[in-house]
Coordinates of C-alpha atoms in Angstrom, one line a residue:
Chain A
M1 CA -21.1 60.7 28.4
L2 CA -19.1 58.5 25.3
K3 CA -22.7 57.2 25.1
F4 CA -21.9 56.8 21.4
L5 CA -18.8 54.5 22.4
S6 CA -21.1 51.7 23.9
K7 CA -22.5 49.9 20.7
P8 CA -19.0 48.8 19.2
F9 CA -17.7 48.2 22.6
R10 CA -20.6 46.1 23.9
Q11 CA -18.9 43.3 24.3
L12 CA -16.0 44.4 26.5
T13 CA -19.0 45.3 29.0
I14 CA -20.3 41.8 29.2
P15 CA -18.6 39.4 32.2
A16 CA -16.6 37.1 30.5
S17 CA -18.7 34.2 32.1
D18 CA -21.6 35.8 29.7
R19 CA -19.8 36.3 26.8
E20 CA -20.3 32.6 25.3
F21 CA -24.0 33.0 26.1
Y22 CA -24.1 36.6 24.5
R23 CA -22.4 35.2 21.0
S24 CA -24.9 32.2 20.8
L25 CA -27.6 34.4 21.6
K26 CA -27.0 37.0 19.1
H27 CA -26.4 34.3 16.4
I28 CA -29.7 33.0 17.1
L29 CA -31.3 35.8 17.2
G30 CA -29.9 37.6 14.9
Y31 CA -29.2 40.8 16.7
S32 CA -27.4 42.2 19.8
P33 CA -29.4 41.7 23.0
D34 CA -29.2 44.3 25.5
N35 CA -30.9 43.0 29.0
L36 CA -28.9 39.3 29.5
E37 CA -30.4 38.5 32.1
I38 CA -34.2 38.5 30.8
Y39 CA -33.1 36.2 28.3
K40 CA -31.5 34.0 30.7
L41 CA -34.6 33.8 32.6
A42 CA -36.3 32.8 29.6
L43 CA -34.5 30.0 29.0
I44 CA -34.9 28.3 32.7
H45 CA -37.7 25.7 32.3
R46 CA -39.7 25.4 35.4
S47 CA -38.0 22.1 35.8
A48 CA -34.8 24.1 36.8
S49 CA -36.7 26.7 38.6
V50 CA -34.8 28.5 41.2
I51 CA -36.8 28.9 44.4
I52 CA -36.0 32.4 45.6
S53 CA -38.5 32.2 48.7
P54 CA -41.9 30.4 49.6
G55 CA -44.0 31.3 46.5
Q56 CA -41.2 33.1 44.5
K57 CA -39.6 31.1 41.6
F58 CA -37.3 32.1 38.8
D59 CA -38.1 30.4 35.7
N60 CA -39.7 30.9 32.2
E61 CA -43.5 30.9 32.9
R62 CA -44.3 34.2 33.1
L63 CA -42.4 35.2 29.9
E64 CA -43.9 32.6 28.4
Y65 CA -47.3 33.9 29.4
L66 CA -46.3 37.5 27.7
G67 CA -44.3 36.0 24.5
D68 CA -47.4 33.6 23.8
A69 CA -49.7 37.0 23.4
V70 CA -47.1 39.0 22.0
L71 CA -46.1 36.4 19.3
D72 CA -50.0 36.0 18.6
A73 CA -50.4 39.6 17.9
I74 CA -47.2 39.6 15.5
V75 CA -48.5 36.5 13.5
A76 CA -51.8 38.5 13.3
D77 CA -50.2 41.5 11.8
F78 CA -48.2 39.7 9.9
L79 CA -50.9 37.8 8.2
F80 CA -53.2 40.7 8.0
G81 CA -50.3 42.3 5.5
E82 CA -49.8 39.2 3.6
F83 CA -53.4 38.1 2.9
P84 CA -55.1 41.9 2.0
S85 CA -58.3 39.9 0.9
G86 CA -58.2 36.8 3.4
D87 CA -61.0 36.8 5.5
E88 CA -60.9 36.5 9.3
G89 CA -61.8 32.8 9.3
F90 CA -59.1 32.0 6.9
L91 CA -56.4 34.4 9.0
T92 CA -57.4 32.9 12.4
K93 CA -56.7 29.7 10.7
M94 CA -53.6 30.4 9.8
R95 CA -52.7 31.9 12.9
S96 CA -53.5 29.0 14.5
K97 CA -51.3 26.9 12.2
I98 CA -48.2 28.8 12.5
V99 CA -48.5 29.1 16.7
S100 CA -49.6 25.6 17.1
R101 CA -47.4 23.9 19.7
N102 CA -46.0 21.5 17.1
S103 CA -44.9 23.9 14.8
M104 CA -43.6 26.5 17.5
N105 CA -41.6 23.7 18.7
Q106 CA -40.0 22.9 15.2
L107 CA -39.2 26.6 14.7
A108 CA -37.2 26.5 18.5
V109 CA -35.3 23.4 17.0
S110 CA -34.8 25.2 13.5
I111 CA -33.3 28.0 14.9
G112 CA -30.9 26.6 17.6
L113 CA -32.8 26.9 20.6
P114 CA -32.4 23.7 22.5
N115 CA -29.2 23.9 23.4
L116 CA -29.2 27.1 25.6
I117 CA -32.5 25.9 27.3
M118 CA -31.9 24.9 31.0
V119 CA -34.3 22.0 32.0
S120 CA -34.0 18.9 34.2
N121 CA -33.2 15.7 32.1
G122 CA -36.6 13.9 33.9
A123 CA -38.9 16.8 32.7
L124 CA -37.4 16.6 28.8
N125 CA -38.5 12.9 28.6
H126 CA -41.9 14.1 29.5
Q127 CA -42.8 17.1 28.2
K128 CA -42.9 17.7 24.5
Y129 CA -43.2 21.4 24.1
I130 CA -40.6 22.7 26.3
Y131 CA -38.6 24.3 23.0
G132 CA -41.7 25.9 21.7
N133 CA -42.8 27.1 25.0
A134 CA -39.0 28.7 25.6
L135 CA -39.3 30.3 22.3
E136 CA -42.3 32.1 23.4
A137 CA -40.6 33.2 26.2
I138 CA -37.6 34.3 24.3
V139 CA -40.1 36.6 22.5
G140 CA -41.3 38.1 25.7
A141 CA -37.8 38.7 26.8
M142 CA -37.2 40.0 23.4
F143 CA -40.3 42.7 24.0
I144 CA -39.1 43.8 27.1
D145 CA -35.7 44.5 25.9
K146 CA -36.1 45.9 22.7
G147 CA -40.2 47.0 22.4
F148 CA -42.9 45.8 19.9
K149 CA -41.8 46.7 16.6
F150 CA -38.1 45.3 16.7
T151 CA -39.9 42.0 18.2
S152 CA -42.0 41.4 15.5
D153 CA -39.3 42.4 12.7
V154 CA -37.5 40.2 14.3
V155 CA -39.9 37.5 14.4
I156 CA -41.0 38.2 11.2
N157 CA -37.9 38.5 8.9
N158 CA -35.2 36.2 11.0
F159 CA -38.4 33.5 12.1
L160 CA -41.0 33.4 10.0
R161 CA -40.0 34.1 6.4
Q162 CA -36.9 32.0 7.3
H163 CA -38.6 28.7 8.5
I164 CA -42.1 28.7 7.2
N165 CA -43.7 28.5 4.2
L166 CA -46.7 30.1 4.1
D167 CA -47.9 28.3 0.8
E168 CA -47.3 25.0 2.3
L169 CA -49.3 26.0 5.3
Q170 CA -51.9 27.2 3.2
A171 CA -52.3 23.8 1.7
I172 CA -52.5 21.6 5.1
E173 CA -55.9 20.9 6.2
H174 CA -55.3 19.6 9.5
D175 CA -57.1 16.4 9.3
Y176 CA -58.2 15.4 13.0
K177 CA -60.4 12.7 11.8
S178 CA -57.6 10.5 10.2
K179 CA -55.5 11.3 13.0
L180 CA -57.8 10.5 15.8
L181 CA -58.3 7.0 13.9
E182 CA -54.7 6.5 14.1
I183 CA -54.6 7.0 17.7
A184 CA -57.8 4.5 18.3
Q185 CA -56.2 2.0 16.2
K186 CA -53.1 2.2 18.0
H187 CA -54.9 1.8 21.5
H188 CA -57.2 -0.8 20.1
V189 CA -59.9 1.3 20.9
K190 CA -63.5 1.5 18.9
V191 CA -64.3 4.7 18.0
T192 CA -68.0 5.6 16.3
F193 CA -69.5 8.9 15.3
D194 CA -72.9 9.9 15.8
T195 CA -73.5 12.8 13.0
H196 CA -76.5 14.0 12.1
A197 CA -78.5 17.0 11.0
I198 CA -79.7 19.6 13.4
N199 CA -82.6 21.6 13.5
T200 CA -82.2 25.8 13.8
E201 CA -83.7 28.4 13.1
K202 CA -80.6 29.7 11.2
Q203 CA -80.9 29.5 7.5
S204 CA -77.9 27.7 6.5
P205 CA -77.9 23.6 7.0
H206 CA -76.3 22.4 10.4
F207 CA -74.9 19.1 11.2
E208 CA -73.7 17.9 14.7
A209 CA -71.4 14.9 15.3
I210 CA -70.8 13.2 18.5
L211 CA -67.8 11.3 18.8
F212 CA -67.5 8.1 21.3
W213 CA -64.0 6.3 22.3
D214 CA -65.6 3.2 23.4
E215 CA -68.7 3.9 24.8
N216 CA -67.6 7.5 26.3
E217 CA -68.1 10.5 24.6
I218 CA -65.6 12.6 24.5
G219 CA -65.9 15.1 21.6
R220 CA -68.8 17.2 19.8
G221 CA -68.4 19.2 17.0
S222 CA -70.6 21.1 14.4
G223 CA -70.8 22.9 10.9
N224 CA -72.4 23.3 7.7
S225 CA -71.7 19.3 6.4
K226 CA -70.8 16.6 7.9
K227 CA -67.0 16.6 7.5
E228 CA -66.9 19.8 9.3
A229 CA -69.0 18.4 12.4
E230 CA -66.9 15.4 12.8
Q231 CA -63.7 17.4 12.2
G232 CA -64.6 19.4 14.8
A233 CA -65.7 16.2 17.3
S234 CA -62.3 14.8 16.4
K235 CA -60.3 17.7 16.9
Q236 CA -62.0 18.1 20.8
G237 CA -61.4 14.1 21.1
I238 CA -57.8 14.5 20.3
D239 CA -57.5 17.1 22.7
W240 CA -59.5 15.0 25.4
L241 CA -57.2 12.3 24.6
E242 CA -54.3 14.4 24.8
K243 CA -55.2 15.4 28.4
N244 CA -56.5 12.5 29.8
I245 CA -54.8 9.7 28.1
L246 CA -51.9 10.1 26.0
S247 CA -49.8 12.3 28.4
N248 CA -50.4 9.5 31.1
S249 CA -48.6 6.9 28.5
D250 CA -45.0 7.0 27.7
E251 CA -45.2 8.5 24.1
Chain B
M1 CA -43.0 71.4 3.4
L2 CA -45.1 73.1 5.6
K3 CA -45.8 70.0 7.4
F4 CA -45.0 71.7 10.8
L5 CA -48.5 73.5 10.2
S6 CA -50.3 69.8 9.3
K7 CA -50.9 69.0 13.3
P8 CA -52.7 72.3 14.7
F9 CA -54.7 73.0 11.2
R10 CA -55.5 69.1 10.8
Q11 CA -59.0 69.5 11.2
L12 CA -59.1 72.5 8.3
T13 CA -57.7 69.4 6.1
I14 CA -60.9 67.0 7.2
P15 CA -63.4 66.7 4.2
A16 CA -66.9 69.0 6.3
S17 CA -68.8 65.6 6.1
D18 CA -66.1 63.9 8.2
R19 CA -65.7 66.6 10.8
E20 CA -68.5 65.6 13.1
F21 CA -67.2 61.8 13.0
Y22 CA -63.7 63.2 13.7
R23 CA -64.9 65.2 16.6
S24 CA -66.8 62.1 18.4
L25 CA -63.8 59.6 17.7
K26 CA -61.1 62.2 19.2
H27 CA -63.7 62.8 22.0
I28 CA -63.9 58.8 22.4
L29 CA -60.8 57.8 22.0
G30 CA -58.6 60.7 23.7
Y31 CA -56.2 61.6 21.0
S32 CA -56.2 62.7 17.1
P33 CA -56.9 60.0 14.6
D34 CA -55.1 60.3 11.2
N35 CA -56.7 57.6 9.2
L36 CA -60.2 58.4 9.4
E37 CA -61.0 55.6 6.9
I38 CA -59.4 52.9 9.1
Y39 CA -61.7 53.8 12.0
K40 CA -64.7 54.1 9.8
L41 CA -64.1 50.9 8.6
A42 CA -63.9 49.6 12.4
L43 CA -67.1 50.6 13.0
I44 CA -69.0 48.7 10.2
H45 CA -70.5 45.5 11.3
R46 CA -71.0 42.9 9.2
S47 CA -74.7 43.1 9.0
A48 CA -74.1 46.7 7.4
S49 CA -71.0 45.3 5.1
V50 CA -70.6 46.9 1.6
I51 CA -70.0 44.5 -1.3
I52 CA -67.6 45.4 -3.5
S53 CA -67.4 42.5 -6.0
P54 CA -67.9 38.7 -5.1
G55 CA -65.9 37.9 -2.5
Q56 CA -64.8 41.1 -1.4
K57 CA -66.7 43.0 1.2
F58 CA -65.8 45.9 3.4
D59 CA -66.9 45.3 7.3
N60 CA -64.8 45.2 10.7
E61 CA -64.0 41.9 10.9
R62 CA -60.7 41.5 9.5
L63 CA -60.2 44.6 12.0
E64 CA -61.6 42.8 14.9
Y65 CA -59.3 39.6 14.1
L66 CA -56.3 42.3 14.1
G67 CA -57.4 44.1 17.3
D68 CA -58.5 41.2 19.3
A69 CA -54.8 39.6 18.9
V70 CA -53.6 43.0 19.8
L71 CA -55.7 43.7 23.0
D72 CA -54.5 40.4 24.3
A73 CA -50.8 41.8 24.0
I74 CA -51.7 44.8 25.4
V75 CA -53.7 43.5 28.4
A76 CA -51.0 40.7 29.2
D77 CA -48.4 43.3 29.0
F78 CA -50.2 45.5 31.3
L79 CA -50.8 42.6 33.9
F80 CA -47.2 41.3 33.8
G81 CA -46.3 44.8 34.8
E82 CA -49.1 45.6 37.5
F83 CA -48.2 42.1 39.0
P84 CA -44.5 41.4 39.4
S85 CA -44.9 38.4 41.3
G86 CA -48.5 36.8 40.1
D87 CA -47.5 33.6 38.3
E88 CA -48.5 32.8 34.6
G89 CA -51.9 31.2 36.1
F90 CA -53.4 34.3 37.9
L91 CA -52.2 36.4 34.9
T92 CA -53.7 34.0 32.4
K93 CA -56.9 34.2 34.5
M94 CA -56.9 38.3 35.2
R95 CA -56.6 38.6 31.6
S96 CA -59.3 36.6 30.4
K97 CA -61.9 38.3 32.8
I98 CA -60.6 41.8 31.5
V99 CA -60.9 40.6 27.7
S100 CA -64.2 38.5 28.5
R101 CA -66.7 39.4 25.6
N102 CA -69.2 40.5 28.4
S103 CA -66.1 42.8 29.8
M104 CA -65.7 44.4 26.3
N105 CA -69.1 45.0 25.5
Q106 CA -69.4 46.9 28.8
L107 CA -65.9 49.0 28.3
A108 CA -67.5 49.9 24.6
V109 CA -70.3 51.1 26.3
S110 CA -68.9 52.8 28.9
I111 CA -66.5 54.9 26.5
G112 CA -69.7 55.5 24.3
L113 CA -68.6 53.7 21.0
P114 CA -72.5 52.5 20.4
N115 CA -73.5 55.8 18.8
L116 CA -70.7 55.0 15.9
I117 CA -71.2 51.5 15.1
M118 CA -72.9 51.1 12.0
V119 CA -75.0 47.9 12.4
S120 CA -78.6 46.9 11.1
N121 CA -81.3 47.2 13.5
G122 CA -82.0 43.0 13.0
A123 CA -78.5 42.3 13.9
L124 CA -78.5 44.5 17.3
N125 CA -81.8 42.5 18.6
H126 CA -79.8 38.9 17.8
Q127 CA -76.1 39.5 18.4
K128 CA -75.0 40.2 22.1
Y129 CA -71.2 41.2 21.6
I130 CA -71.5 43.7 18.8
Y131 CA -70.3 46.5 20.8
G132 CA -67.2 44.6 21.9
N133 CA -66.5 43.3 18.8
A134 CA -66.4 46.8 17.7
L135 CA -64.2 47.8 20.1
E136 CA -61.5 45.2 19.2
A137 CA -61.9 46.4 15.3
I138 CA -61.0 49.9 16.9
V139 CA -58.0 48.8 18.3
G140 CA -57.0 47.2 15.3
A141 CA -57.8 50.3 13.5
M142 CA -55.6 52.1 16.4
F143 CA -52.8 49.7 15.9
I144 CA -52.5 50.2 11.9
D145 CA -52.9 54.2 12.5
K146 CA -50.5 54.7 15.5
G147 CA -48.1 51.7 16.1
F148 CA -48.3 49.4 19.0
K149 CA -46.6 51.5 21.9
F150 CA -49.2 54.5 21.1
T151 CA -52.4 51.9 21.1
S152 CA -50.9 50.4 24.1
D153 CA -50.6 53.4 26.0
V154 CA -54.4 54.7 25.2
V155 CA -55.8 51.0 25.6
I156 CA -54.2 50.9 29.3
N157 CA -54.8 54.8 30.4
N158 CA -57.8 55.8 28.8
F159 CA -59.9 52.7 28.9
L160 CA -58.3 50.1 31.3
R161 CA -57.5 52.7 34.3
Q162 CA -60.4 54.6 34.0
H163 CA -62.9 51.6 33.5
I164 CA -61.7 48.5 35.0
N165 CA -61.4 48.1 38.3
L166 CA -58.5 45.4 39.0
D167 CA -59.1 44.6 42.8
E168 CA -63.0 44.2 41.6
L169 CA -61.9 41.8 39.1
Q170 CA -59.6 39.5 41.3
A171 CA -62.2 39.4 43.8
I172 CA -64.6 37.5 41.1
E173 CA -64.5 34.2 41.0
H174 CA -66.2 32.9 38.0
D175 CA -68.7 30.5 38.9
Y176 CA -69.8 28.5 36.1
K177 CA -71.7 26.5 38.2
S178 CA -74.0 28.6 39.5
K179 CA -74.6 30.2 36.2
L180 CA -75.2 26.7 34.4
L181 CA -77.7 26.1 37.2
E182 CA -79.8 29.2 36.5
I183 CA -79.7 28.5 32.9
A184 CA -81.1 25.1 33.4
Q185 CA -83.9 26.4 35.6
K186 CA -84.8 29.2 33.3
H187 CA -84.7 26.3 30.5
H188 CA -87.0 23.8 32.8
V189 CA -84.1 21.3 32.1
K190 CA -82.2 18.9 34.8
V191 CA -78.8 18.8 34.8
T192 CA -76.4 16.3 36.5
F193 CA -72.8 16.0 37.4
D194 CA -71.0 12.7 37.3
T195 CA -67.8 13.3 39.4
H196 CA -65.1 10.8 40.5
A197 CA -61.4 10.7 41.2
I198 CA -59.5 9.5 38.5
N199 CA -56.3 7.4 38.9
T200 CA -53.4 8.6 37.0
E201 CA -49.7 8.1 37.7
K202 CA -49.3 11.8 38.1
Q203 CA -48.6 12.7 42.3
S204 CA -51.5 15.1 42.8
P205 CA -55.1 13.7 43.3
H206 CA -57.2 14.3 40.4
F207 CA -60.7 14.5 39.3
E208 CA -63.2 14.3 36.8
A209 CA -66.5 16.0 36.3
I210 CA -69.1 14.8 33.4
L211 CA -71.7 17.3 33.3
F212 CA -75.4 15.7 31.6
W213 CA -78.1 18.6 30.5
D214 CA -80.8 16.1 30.4
E215 CA -79.3 12.7 29.5
N216 CA -76.7 14.9 27.1
E217 CA -73.2 14.8 27.8
I218 CA -72.3 18.8 27.0
G219 CA -69.1 19.2 29.0
R220 CA -66.1 17.6 31.1
G221 CA -63.5 19.4 33.4
S222 CA -60.8 17.9 35.5
G223 CA -58.8 19.2 37.8
N224 CA -57.3 18.6 41.7
S225 CA -60.7 19.3 43.2
K226 CA -64.2 17.9 42.1
K227 CA -65.1 21.8 42.8
E228 CA -62.3 22.8 40.0
A229 CA -63.4 19.8 37.8
E230 CA -67.0 20.7 38.0
Q231 CA -66.3 24.2 37.5
G232 CA -64.3 23.1 34.1
A233 CA -67.2 20.7 33.4
S234 CA -69.7 23.9 33.4
K235 CA -67.6 26.2 31.7
Q236 CA -67.4 23.6 28.8
G237 CA -71.3 23.3 29.3
I238 CA -71.9 26.7 29.1
D239 CA -70.0 27.0 25.8
W240 CA -71.8 24.5 24.0
L241 CA -75.0 25.8 25.4
E242 CA -74.4 29.0 24.4
K243 CA -73.4 27.6 20.8
N244 CA -76.0 25.3 20.3
I245 CA -79.1 26.3 22.0
L246 CA -78.7 29.9 23.5
S247 CA -77.9 31.4 20.4
N248 CA -80.9 30.2 18.7
S249 CA -83.4 31.4 21.6
D250 CA -84.2 35.0 21.3
E251 CA -82.5 36.4 24.5

């Protein structure tokens, strides 16, 4: 009853304490959110999590898990439509460029999300991808609040098309080897590649690269060219370094 | 005009040559597909791909890319609802059990998909996950034909709830180390773990395991216990073996 009044008067039904939050959120997302509580949850980093009872905590990690998967599907669908003759390898590569932690973090900053995130100061200094993770959680919240189609339209039209340049992205070839050599130089460590052809029963020539950080093997890669194999090994090596060495230093 | 007639009389509008395919598909999926062509495409394995012009081929790989992402989102959402107090680690683990290549392959067989797949005989002998991949492509086709909500309902109600037992799945702990030792025995190769505590500035104790296949390092893992670290290294090792050794043998 009188339901037709609800939309124009929505703001009147929002508690005074939430109106500022509602306005900021609406401004950032470009639409009127319905279930404010779920968006609030999406913005609580685990460093600021609310413990309800043992084993029960309120923070954005479950929503981040959900939003991450929803975002992947949205971006996969978006690229499927944008590149009707792009093959699955190309599409997969483009997708991982768009949803990379770096790119999501930048996107979160571009749309102005950081101001709304609840996080302890300590965590902000240590963890690099808080903003991008919160953006994923917001996508999860949006999906619960408004469904897939609506979320997909918002993500594509308000976020991706406004802030991501597909032509530029296409041109970027992630050069993991250069990045690795840079890290090595900074840490004064020698890196070497053992790269060699391997015999397989497959038709195409195949190479394998083994990457050593000082004397320790930290990555392997393979591919149809030496370059591809070394890129693969470098990517694995960077992942390993990020987990085991870079995350402990104060960068 | 006369649009209201279209549904009951749909079968009359399907070319005679497609009616058998339409019936089988409807039986397997549990609903009436609209755009038959997209489902046909989903069932063409690349070994049977149709080359239209240089660089343009018709097979199910693009749809598999799309369906894989859509399926991830559906399963993520499903588990989010089924386990309201499961944390993101648990949910992620459960999801990867459900969408694992093995589990998807089994699901494809359970719903009777193999009969419909177009594949060259040679490929069937060599590639283990053709059925599961085709199932992913079918999910991609369904998504294009009917949208996310519909696809999600079909996947959850007709596939997951009928063929996947969440309680059983929860009980399964993937034991990668046992699987690795099994493979090693079969190939008469000695595997060893170098597992040790590592000093980090983090609060919790941390272990690292390095896995050697003969003399070659093929995996690393880390975790809060030796067991966890060795499981991680074994998982990485199995991935490596699958890419580099097992895929070349005739199993």
